[in-house]
């Protein structure tokens, strides 16, 4: 599986289509202020994705998806590892996320459940928090050590 950073509108539209196919929010996914990765298999087919919305030293992890046929191959672990590494390289100290289905998965990756109100204002004002994800979604944070 090969990862690539999404840099143009054509790749962004492919990502949005992939997210829609995997029942994840896609309409508010944009290049500005974000880093999105997509993963291709040996046949150059999009099989996984993940991204960071950047807010200074804070970031929002989102759009982590693995194609149904590729699940169980630890691609999700690779995506989260890659995004944590990227966040760290960008000086992010706190990485937030909302999830409705993968709380245990993210706990195993160092994320801790918190109340939404504990997230910083920049994260609370993101479209993901304000309108995209339901209030029932679990909020989690990973406090990244930069050393």
PDB file of C-alpha atoms in Angstrom:
ATOM      1  CA  UNK A   1       0.000   0.000   0.000  1.00  0.00           C
ATOM      2  CA  UNK A   2       1.492   3.324  -1.105  1.00  0.00           C
ATOM      3  CA  UNK A   3       0.463   6.641   0.471  1.00  0.00           C
ATOM      4  CA  UNK A   4       0.275   9.965  -1.327  1.00  0.00           C
ATOM      5  CA  UNK A   5      -0.548  13.453  -0.122  1.00  0.00           C
ATOM      6  CA  UNK A   6      -3.555  14.944  -1.853  1.00  0.00           C
ATOM      7  CA  UNK A   7      -2.377  18.096  -3.615  1.00  0.00           C
ATOM      8  CA  UNK A   8      -4.925  18.883  -6.334  1.00  0.00           C
ATOM      9  CA  UNK A   9      -8.645  19.084  -6.985  1.00  0.00           C
ATOM     10  CA  UNK A  10      -8.776  15.847  -9.005  1.00  0.00           C
ATOM     11  CA  UNK A  11      -7.276  13.822  -6.145  1.00  0.00           C
ATOM     12  CA  UNK A  12      -9.531  15.639  -3.669  1.00  0.00           C
ATOM     13  CA  UNK A  13     -12.613  14.662  -5.668  1.00  0.00           C
ATOM     14  CA  UNK A  14     -11.457  11.021  -5.686  1.00  0.00           C
ATOM     15  CA  UNK A  15     -11.066  11.199  -1.911  1.00  0.00           C
ATOM     16  CA  UNK A  16     -14.517  12.733  -1.485  1.00  0.00           C
ATOM     17  CA  UNK A  17     -16.051   9.962  -3.588  1.00  0.00           C
ATOM     18  CA  UNK A  18     -14.189   7.325  -1.543  1.00  0.00           C
ATOM     19  CA  UNK A  19     -15.390   8.858   1.724  1.00  0.00           C
ATOM     20  CA  UNK A  20     -18.966   8.977   0.467  1.00  0.00           C
ATOM     21  CA  UNK A  21     -18.739   5.295  -0.532  1.00  0.00           C
ATOM     22  CA  UNK A  22     -17.561   4.525   3.014  1.00  0.00           C
ATOM     23  CA  UNK A  23     -20.382   6.518   4.649  1.00  0.00           C
ATOM     24  CA  UNK A  24     -18.100   9.240   6.030  1.00  0.00           C
ATOM     25  CA  UNK A  25     -18.551  13.021   5.799  1.00  0.00           C
ATOM     26  CA  UNK A  26     -17.071  14.338   2.564  1.00  0.00           C
ATOM     27  CA  UNK A  27     -18.683  17.643   1.577  1.00  0.00           C
ATOM     28  CA  UNK A  28     -16.537  19.766   3.905  1.00  0.00           C
ATOM     29  CA  UNK A  29     -13.228  18.044   3.072  1.00  0.00           C
ATOM     30  CA  UNK A  30     -10.900  20.637   1.557  1.00  0.00           C
ATOM     31  CA  UNK A  31      -7.219  21.128   0.834  1.00  0.00           C
ATOM     32  CA  UNK A  32      -6.778  24.497   2.555  1.00  0.00           C
ATOM     33  CA  UNK A  33      -5.549  24.131   6.140  1.00  0.00           C
ATOM     34  CA  UNK A  34      -5.472  20.356   5.852  1.00  0.00           C
ATOM     35  CA  UNK A  35      -3.290  17.397   4.979  1.00  0.00           C
ATOM     36  CA  UNK A  36      -5.034  14.372   3.487  1.00  0.00           C
ATOM     37  CA  UNK A  37      -3.414  11.097   2.558  1.00  0.00           C
ATOM     38  CA  UNK A  38      -4.796   8.461   0.304  1.00  0.00           C
ATOM     39  CA  UNK A  39      -3.488   4.961  -0.062  1.00  0.00           C
ATOM     40  CA  UNK A  40      -3.285   2.981  -3.283  1.00  0.00           C
ATOM     41  CA  UNK A  41      -3.012  -0.761  -3.728  1.00  0.00           C
ATOM     42  CA  UNK A  42      -0.784  -2.510  -6.273  1.00  0.00           C
ATOM     43  CA  UNK A  43      -3.393  -1.802  -8.972  1.00  0.00           C
ATOM     44  CA  UNK A  44      -3.371   1.940  -8.163  1.00  0.00           C
ATOM     45  CA  UNK A  45      -6.871   1.713  -6.691  1.00  0.00           C
ATOM     46  CA  UNK A  46      -7.772   3.953  -3.748  1.00  0.00           C
ATOM     47  CA  UNK A  47      -8.182   1.622  -0.755  1.00  0.00           C
ATOM     48  CA  UNK A  48      -7.715   3.836   2.317  1.00  0.00           C
ATOM     49  CA  UNK A  49      -7.547   7.440   3.481  1.00  0.00           C
ATOM     50  CA  UNK A  50      -6.996   9.729   6.423  1.00  0.00           C
ATOM     51  CA  UNK A  51      -6.452  13.378   7.106  1.00  0.00           C
ATOM     52  CA  UNK A  52      -5.603  16.194   9.453  1.00  0.00           C
ATOM     53  CA  UNK A  53      -7.349  19.547   9.726  1.00  0.00           C
ATOM     54  CA  UNK A  54      -4.773  21.913  11.181  1.00  0.00           C
ATOM     55  CA  UNK A  55      -5.438  24.580  13.811  1.00  0.00           C
ATOM     56  CA  UNK A  56      -2.002  25.760  14.939  1.00  0.00           C
ATOM     57  CA  UNK A  57      -0.727  23.335  17.575  1.00  0.00           C
ATOM     58  CA  UNK A  58      -4.052  21.473  17.473  1.00  0.00           C
ATOM     59  CA  UNK A  59      -5.355  19.211  14.739  1.00  0.00           C
ATOM     60  CA  UNK A  60      -8.435  17.180  13.975  1.00  0.00           C
ATOM     61  CA  UNK A  61      -7.968  13.617  12.751  1.00  0.00           C
ATOM     62  CA  UNK A  62     -10.641  12.736  10.240  1.00  0.00           C
ATOM     63  CA  UNK A  63     -11.620  10.774   7.164  1.00  0.00           C
ATOM     64  CA  UNK A  64      -9.892   7.586   8.308  1.00  0.00           C
ATOM     65  CA  UNK A  65     -11.411   4.956   6.038  1.00  0.00           C
ATOM     66  CA  UNK A  66     -10.439   1.570   4.665  1.00  0.00           C
ATOM     67  CA  UNK A  67     -12.183  -0.050   1.720  1.00  0.00           C
ATOM     68  CA  UNK A  68     -14.528  -2.820   2.871  1.00  0.00           C
ATOM     69  CA  UNK A  69     -12.573  -5.500   0.993  1.00  0.00           C
ATOM     70  CA  UNK A  70      -9.267  -4.369   2.552  1.00  0.00           C
ATOM     71  CA  UNK A  71     -10.340  -4.349   6.203  1.00  0.00           C
ATOM     72  CA  UNK A  72      -8.570  -6.621   8.651  1.00  0.00           C
ATOM     73  CA  UNK A  73      -5.159  -6.028   7.066  1.00  0.00           C
ATOM     74  CA  UNK A  74      -4.022  -3.425   9.630  1.00  0.00           C
ATOM     75  CA  UNK A  75      -4.314  -0.556   7.128  1.00  0.00           C
ATOM     76  CA  UNK A  76      -6.159   1.519   9.743  1.00  0.00           C
ATOM     77  CA  UNK A  77      -3.195   1.175  12.085  1.00  0.00           C
ATOM     78  CA  UNK A  78      -0.843   2.324   9.325  1.00  0.00           C
ATOM     79  CA  UNK A  79      -3.012   5.342   8.521  1.00  0.00           C
ATOM     80  CA  UNK A  80      -3.179   6.491  12.142  1.00  0.00           C
ATOM     81  CA  UNK A  81       0.572   5.939  12.574  1.00  0.00           C
ATOM     82  CA  UNK A  82       1.311   7.972   9.434  1.00  0.00           C
ATOM     83  CA  UNK A  83      -0.998  10.793  10.509  1.00  0.00           C
ATOM     84  CA  UNK A  84       0.422  10.911  14.034  1.00  0.00           C
ATOM     85  CA  UNK A  85       3.914  11.121  12.529  1.00  0.00           C
ATOM     86  CA  UNK A  86       2.785  13.888  10.160  1.00  0.00           C
ATOM     87  CA  UNK A  87       1.064  15.790  12.972  1.00  0.00           C
ATOM     88  CA  UNK A  88       4.192  15.586  15.108  1.00  0.00           C
ATOM     89  CA  UNK A  89       6.355  16.864  12.223  1.00  0.00           C
ATOM     90  CA  UNK A  90       4.001  19.846  11.873  1.00  0.00           C
ATOM     91  CA  UNK A  91       4.299  20.740  15.565  1.00  0.00           C
ATOM     92  CA  UNK A  92       0.846  19.516  16.565  1.00  0.00           C
ATOM     93  CA  UNK A  93       0.670  18.854  20.315  1.00  0.00           C
ATOM     94  CA  UNK A  94      -2.948  17.724  20.609  1.00  0.00           C
ATOM     95  CA  UNK A  95      -4.784  15.617  18.051  1.00  0.00           C
ATOM     96  CA  UNK A  96      -8.579  15.410  18.385  1.00  0.00           C
ATOM     97  CA  UNK A  97     -11.181  13.231  16.714  1.00  0.00           C
ATOM     98  CA  UNK A  98     -14.854  12.333  16.755  1.00  0.00           C
ATOM     99  CA  UNK A  99     -15.980   8.755  16.224  1.00  0.00           C
ATOM    100  CA  UNK A 100     -19.252   6.892  16.255  1.00  0.00           C
ATOM    101  CA  UNK A 101     -17.843   3.428  15.638  1.00  0.00           C
ATOM    102  CA  UNK A 102     -14.137   3.146  16.455  1.00  0.00           C
ATOM    103  CA  UNK A 103     -13.630   4.266  20.055  1.00  0.00           C
ATOM    104  CA  UNK A 104     -11.795   1.076  21.062  1.00  0.00           C
ATOM    105  CA  UNK A 105      -9.572   1.200  17.957  1.00  0.00           C
ATOM    106  CA  UNK A 106      -8.460   4.748  18.777  1.00  0.00           C
ATOM    107  CA  UNK A 107      -7.986   3.959  22.482  1.00  0.00           C
ATOM    108  CA  UNK A 108      -5.478   1.339  21.365  1.00  0.00           C
ATOM    109  CA  UNK A 109      -3.653   4.077  19.421  1.00  0.00           C
ATOM    110  CA  UNK A 110      -3.175   6.335  22.452  1.00  0.00           C
ATOM    111  CA  UNK A 111      -6.358   8.410  22.271  1.00  0.00           C
ATOM    112  CA  UNK A 112      -8.338   9.200  25.424  1.00  0.00           C
ATOM    113  CA  UNK A 113     -12.058   9.898  25.626  1.00  0.00           C
ATOM    114  CA  UNK A 114     -12.957  13.433  26.728  1.00  0.00           C
ATOM    115  CA  UNK A 115     -16.091  15.564  26.724  1.00  0.00           C
ATOM    116  CA  UNK A 116     -16.506  17.814  23.692  1.00  0.00           C
ATOM    117  CA  UNK A 117     -16.358  20.878  25.922  1.00  0.00           C
ATOM    118  CA  UNK A 118     -12.744  20.010  26.793  1.00  0.00           C
ATOM    119  CA  UNK A 119     -11.617  20.534  23.178  1.00  0.00           C
ATOM    120  CA  UNK A 120     -10.068  23.932  22.350  1.00  0.00           C
ATOM    121  CA  UNK A 121     -12.218  26.591  20.715  1.00  0.00           C
ATOM    122  CA  UNK A 122     -10.566  26.194  17.293  1.00  0.00           C
ATOM    123  CA  UNK A 123     -11.514  22.504  17.238  1.00  0.00           C
ATOM    124  CA  UNK A 124     -15.018  23.201  18.582  1.00  0.00           C
ATOM    125  CA  UNK A 125     -15.553  25.684  15.737  1.00  0.00           C
ATOM    126  CA  UNK A 126     -14.593  23.183  13.021  1.00  0.00           C
ATOM    127  CA  UNK A 127     -17.345  21.972  10.712  1.00  0.00           C
ATOM    128  CA  UNK A 128     -16.741  18.430  11.976  1.00  0.00           C
ATOM    129  CA  UNK A 129     -17.706  19.491  15.512  1.00  0.00           C
ATOM    130  CA  UNK A 130     -20.342  22.096  14.664  1.00  0.00           C
ATOM    131  CA  UNK A 131     -22.432  20.437  11.981  1.00  0.00           C
ATOM    132  CA  UNK A 132     -21.012  17.257  10.463  1.00  0.00           C
ATOM    133  CA  UNK A 133     -20.838  14.755  13.329  1.00  0.00           C
ATOM    134  CA  UNK A 134     -23.781  14.114  15.654  1.00  0.00           C
ATOM    135  CA  UNK A 135     -23.554  15.054  19.324  1.00  0.00           C
ATOM    136  CA  UNK A 136     -23.575  11.326  20.101  1.00  0.00           C
ATOM    137  CA  UNK A 137     -20.096  10.956  18.535  1.00  0.00           C
ATOM    138  CA  UNK A 138     -17.339  10.271  21.062  1.00  0.00           C
ATOM    139  CA  UNK A 139     -14.652  12.951  21.359  1.00  0.00           C
ATOM    140  CA  UNK A 140     -11.068  11.775  21.875  1.00  0.00           C
ATOM    141  CA  UNK A 141      -7.624  13.355  22.141  1.00  0.00           C
ATOM    142  CA  UNK A 142      -4.039  12.215  21.790  1.00  0.00           C
ATOM    143  CA  UNK A 143      -1.520  14.496  23.509  1.00  0.00           C
ATOM    144  CA  UNK A 144       1.510  14.209  21.268  1.00  0.00           C
ATOM    145  CA  UNK A 145       4.989  14.314  22.761  1.00  0.00           C
ATOM    146  CA  UNK A 146       7.258  16.274  20.428  1.00  0.00           C
ATOM    147  CA  UNK A 147      10.545  15.075  21.950  1.00  0.00           C
TER     148      UNK A 147
END
